[in-house]
Amino acid sequence: MKEHSQKAETKKKVHIQTYGCQMNEYDTNKMLEVLRHENYSQTDCQTEADLIILNTCSIREKAENKVYSELGRLRELKSVKPDLKIGVGGCVAQQEGKDILRRANNVDFVFGTDNLFELPKILRRVAGRKKISMTERHARQKVRNFIPDYTFLQSKTFGVKAQIAITKGCNNHCSFCVVPFTRGVEVSREPEHIISEARRLVAAGTREICLLGQNVNSYKANGTDFVELLRLLDEIENLERLRFISPHPKDFHSELAEAFITLPSLCEQMHLPLQSGSDRILRRMRRWYTMETFYEKVALLRDRIPHATLSTDLIVGFPGETDEEFEMTMEAVRNVRFDLIYSFKYSARPGTRAAEYPEHLPENVKSERLKRLLETQAKIIKEKNAALTGSFQEVLIEGKHHRKENTATGRTRGYHSVAIKDCRIKAGELLQVHITGANPNSLIAEPLYTSTVSG
Ligand code: SAH
Ligand code: SF4
Ligand code: F3S
């Protein structure tokens, strides 16, 4: 009892701001778990926090700039609250290391993408007003349990949807990409640890798991490849849905396509990053596929599951991209008719090959191309959403709509976001719905039957 009240007195608050991709969101959750064990509770309010961590992204210049402007804003807070500790983690931290301490003197510590489990040690050292930069990479093993299996990581209750990192790092070195520098070489996590994390999550109420990695389909550990890993996960009872992000098109083969048919939990949805519709640009990007082979990959999936949804990443204005080459990207988008595209203006990243290429394009050309691409995709989505209207879908309920009363939200197996009217079904339930309409980014539905569950 005494110990309990002492703990309550010393409880500190941490605020973590997350930039970038799912891998960073995943890392933020792990940081919170580690810090919870160190007697920190999470706060959404910066001014309440004793510790602020920026979990950063350096994929594009804009993302990196955001970090420095946020650190600038935090200067004022630190001046009125001198005991506040500020830490920078994630991909900018990994790349810039102690330069961040020089550039932003309100930062107390910097930690790399391999060092988040060392946060307790770092915080103890920082408490003595020391400034610390810890960005060492761990041993270069191809297979490893890079997420320690601490017992306290098991105690948290998880949500309906959860993510599990199965690989970290990347060996591909696409010429535009900073990730191999910020996350290191590819390491596959031991299958036993992935399965036990999945079992724990499902036992705590998770119904859907998304496997994370920069190139998930090159996963290989202790004789288990990616498809085998999917098979093992599919066997977990009460795991309703399984997804993964991102596969690399060069490693997408018929065996994986077949898994969409044979594994009931594997949702009929895939993210297949194309990047460009021009073979010359793809070569210069070092993507190792052509448009012809990309179309073959799309067919591998759609021949088996015609209604499978497909999303992609595209870069416009890569160095030297001509008008004709950009038109090839537009043509690919019109041909494949993706369900979702994430499109970006090329941004030169330090240390990457493409940054050294000649013929960097002016900002206005990139903006114009991006605008045209988005307009084309908006038309496609409107048509695709209209085609879904009237269909029946299975939705995994995620919770209440944040604005509309008596409305629940969830996603279809194809990952369409759905708002379901007159629905009070609990999060975690599966529900059959009738799609009655669509907004640009979500579908509208009615429950097909009222479940026995209420409230
Ligand atoms: N591993 C993932 C990509 C992670 S980065 C994959 O291969 O799919 C997410 C996306 O950001 C990339 O697919 C690419 O479209 C975009 N991106 C990466 N570097 C970029 C850069 N320098 N400029 C613009 N977009 C970039
Ligand atoms: Fe970057 Fe290419 Fe690796 Fe994806 S596959 S993380 S784009 S280097
Ligand atoms: Fe950004 Fe690092 Fe992810 S650079 S996109 S946070 S891997």
Short mmCIF file of C-alpha atoms in Angstrom, two decimals, residues 213-370:
data_model
loop_
_atom_site.label_atom_id
_atom_site.label_comp_id
_atom_site.label_asym_id
_atom_site.label_seq_id
_atom_site.Cartn_x
_atom_site.Cartn_y
_atom_site.Cartn_z
CA GLY A 213 8.20 -4.13 -42.45
CA GLN A 214 9.85 -2.11 -45.20
CA ASN A 215 9.82 -5.13 -47.48
CA VAL A 216 7.73 -7.74 -45.64
CA ASN A 217 7.77 -10.35 -48.37
CA SER A 218 11.53 -10.79 -48.11
CA TYR A 219 11.02 -11.98 -44.52
CA LYS A 220 13.05 -15.09 -43.72
CA ALA A 221 13.97 -16.37 -40.28
CA ASN A 222 14.92 -19.78 -38.92
CA GLY A 223 13.71 -21.47 -42.13
CA THR A 224 10.34 -19.68 -42.09
CA ASP A 225 9.55 -17.49 -45.08
CA PHE A 226 6.82 -14.86 -45.34
CA VAL A 227 4.07 -17.13 -46.66
CA GLU A 228 4.83 -19.72 -43.99
CA LEU A 229 4.67 -16.99 -41.34
CA LEU A 230 1.25 -15.97 -42.66
CA ARG A 231 0.13 -19.61 -42.45
CA LEU A 232 1.26 -19.86 -38.83
CA LEU A 233 -0.54 -16.66 -37.91
CA ASP A 234 -3.69 -17.68 -39.75
CA GLU A 235 -3.95 -20.68 -37.41
CA ILE A 236 -4.42 -18.45 -34.34
CA GLU A 237 -7.96 -18.87 -33.13
CA ASN A 238 -10.05 -15.68 -32.95
CA LEU A 239 -7.65 -13.76 -35.17
CA GLU A 240 -10.21 -12.63 -37.74
CA ARG A 241 -8.07 -10.54 -40.03
CA LEU A 242 -4.49 -10.45 -41.16
CA ARG A 243 -2.84 -7.79 -43.35
CA PHE A 244 0.70 -6.68 -44.14
CA ILE A 245 2.50 -3.58 -45.31
CA SER A 246 4.60 -3.12 -47.48
CA PRO A 247 5.49 -5.86 -49.91
CA HIS A 248 7.97 -5.01 -52.66
CA PRO A 249 6.64 -5.79 -56.16
CA LYS A 250 9.88 -7.57 -57.12
CA ASP A 251 9.27 -10.13 -54.34
CA PHE A 252 5.55 -10.67 -54.93
CA HIS A 253 5.11 -14.18 -56.34
CA SER A 254 2.29 -16.62 -57.04
CA GLU A 255 2.79 -18.42 -53.73
CA LEU A 256 1.87 -15.25 -51.85
CA ALA A 257 -1.00 -14.56 -54.26
CA GLU A 258 -2.27 -18.08 -53.55
CA ALA A 259 -2.24 -17.36 -49.80
CA PHE A 260 -5.03 -14.83 -50.35
CA ILE A 261 -7.22 -17.76 -51.35
CA THR A 262 -6.05 -20.40 -48.92
CA LEU A 263 -5.76 -18.37 -45.70
CA PRO A 264 -9.19 -17.27 -44.44
CA SER A 265 -7.90 -14.46 -42.22
CA LEU A 266 -5.76 -12.85 -44.95
CA CYS A 267 -7.77 -9.86 -46.16
CA GLU A 268 -8.20 -9.30 -49.88
CA GLN A 269 -6.18 -6.12 -49.90
CA MET A 270 -2.63 -5.24 -50.75
CA HIS A 271 -0.34 -2.22 -50.91
CA LEU A 272 1.96 -2.60 -53.90
CA PRO A 273 4.21 0.45 -54.26
CA LEU A 274 4.74 1.29 -57.94
CA GLN A 275 6.60 4.65 -57.64
CA SER A 276 6.62 5.42 -61.40
CA GLY A 277 4.99 4.24 -64.62
CA SER A 278 8.16 4.72 -66.70
CA ASP A 279 10.66 1.89 -67.10
CA ARG A 280 13.55 4.33 -67.45
CA ILE A 281 12.63 6.10 -64.21
CA LEU A 282 12.05 2.76 -62.43
CA ARG A 283 15.57 1.75 -63.47
CA ARG A 284 16.99 5.01 -62.18
CA MET A 285 15.03 4.48 -58.97
CA ARG A 286 16.63 0.99 -58.67
CA ARG A 287 13.24 -0.67 -58.23
CA TRP A 288 14.12 -3.85 -60.17
CA TYR A 289 10.82 -4.31 -62.04
CA THR A 290 9.36 -2.94 -65.26
CA MET A 291 5.80 -1.87 -66.03
CA GLU A 292 5.30 -5.16 -67.80
CA THR A 293 6.25 -7.16 -64.73
CA PHE A 294 4.24 -4.84 -62.48
CA TYR A 295 1.11 -5.51 -64.55
CA GLU A 296 1.88 -9.23 -64.26
CA LYS A 297 2.03 -8.88 -60.47
CA VAL A 298 -1.31 -7.07 -60.41
CA ALA A 299 -2.77 -9.89 -62.49
CA LEU A 300 -1.36 -12.49 -60.06
CA LEU A 301 -3.67 -11.03 -57.45
CA ARG A 302 -6.66 -9.97 -59.55
CA ASP A 303 -6.86 -13.20 -61.57
CA ARG A 304 -7.42 -14.99 -58.28
CA ILE A 305 -9.41 -12.34 -56.44
CA PRO A 306 -10.95 -9.82 -58.84
CA HIS A 307 -12.41 -7.67 -56.05
CA ALA A 308 -9.11 -7.40 -54.12
CA THR A 309 -8.26 -3.80 -53.31
CA LEU A 310 -4.92 -2.42 -54.29
CA SER A 311 -3.14 0.69 -53.07
CA THR A 312 0.18 2.16 -54.11
CA ASP A 313 2.86 4.82 -53.57
CA LEU A 314 3.90 7.13 -56.41
CA ILE A 315 6.64 9.72 -56.70
CA VAL A 316 6.28 12.60 -59.15
CA GLY A 317 9.14 14.77 -60.38
CA PHE A 318 11.97 12.29 -59.86
CA PRO A 319 15.22 13.83 -61.23
CA GLY A 320 15.09 13.86 -65.03
CA GLU A 321 11.41 12.78 -65.25
CA THR A 322 10.12 14.15 -68.58
CA ASP A 323 6.52 15.14 -69.34
CA GLU A 324 6.15 11.89 -71.31
CA GLU A 325 7.47 9.84 -68.42
CA PHE A 326 5.07 11.50 -66.02
CA GLU A 327 2.25 10.70 -68.50
CA MET A 328 3.30 7.05 -68.21
CA THR A 329 2.61 7.22 -64.47
CA MET A 330 -0.80 8.73 -65.25
CA GLU A 331 -1.45 5.93 -67.71
CA ALA A 332 -0.48 3.29 -65.15
CA VAL A 333 -2.89 4.85 -62.65
CA ARG A 334 -5.69 4.81 -65.22
CA ASN A 335 -4.90 1.21 -66.19
CA VAL A 336 -4.52 -0.33 -62.75
CA ARG A 337 -7.27 1.75 -61.14
CA PHE A 338 -5.83 1.60 -57.63
CA ASP A 339 -8.25 1.96 -54.73
CA LEU A 340 -5.91 4.33 -52.96
CA ILE A 341 -2.73 6.14 -53.91
CA TYR A 342 -0.19 7.89 -51.72
CA SER A 343 1.59 10.31 -54.01
CA PHE A 344 4.59 12.44 -53.20
CA LYS A 345 6.70 15.11 -54.81
CA TYR A 346 10.26 13.86 -55.07
CA SER A 347 12.42 15.24 -52.27
CA ALA A 348 16.22 14.96 -52.38
CA ARG A 349 17.55 13.19 -49.30
CA PRO A 350 21.13 13.50 -48.10
CA GLY A 351 23.26 10.43 -48.74
CA THR A 352 20.96 8.91 -51.38
CA ARG A 353 22.09 8.28 -54.98
CA ALA A 354 19.25 10.19 -56.57
CA ALA A 355 20.21 13.34 -54.66
CA GLU A 356 23.40 13.31 -56.77
CA TYR A 357 21.57 12.82 -60.07
CA PRO A 358 21.45 15.81 -62.44
CA GLU A 359 18.23 17.44 -63.71
CA HIS A 360 16.37 18.08 -60.47
CA LEU A 361 12.98 19.49 -61.38
CA PRO A 362 11.59 22.83 -60.22
CA GLU A 363 8.99 22.81 -57.45
CA ASN A 364 6.22 24.19 -59.67
CA VAL A 365 6.60 21.32 -62.16
CA LYS A 366 6.37 18.77 -59.35
CA SER A 367 3.33 20.53 -57.84
CA GLU A 368 1.55 20.67 -61.19
CA ARG A 369 2.17 16.94 -61.80
CA LEU A 370 1.00 16.02 -58.33
#
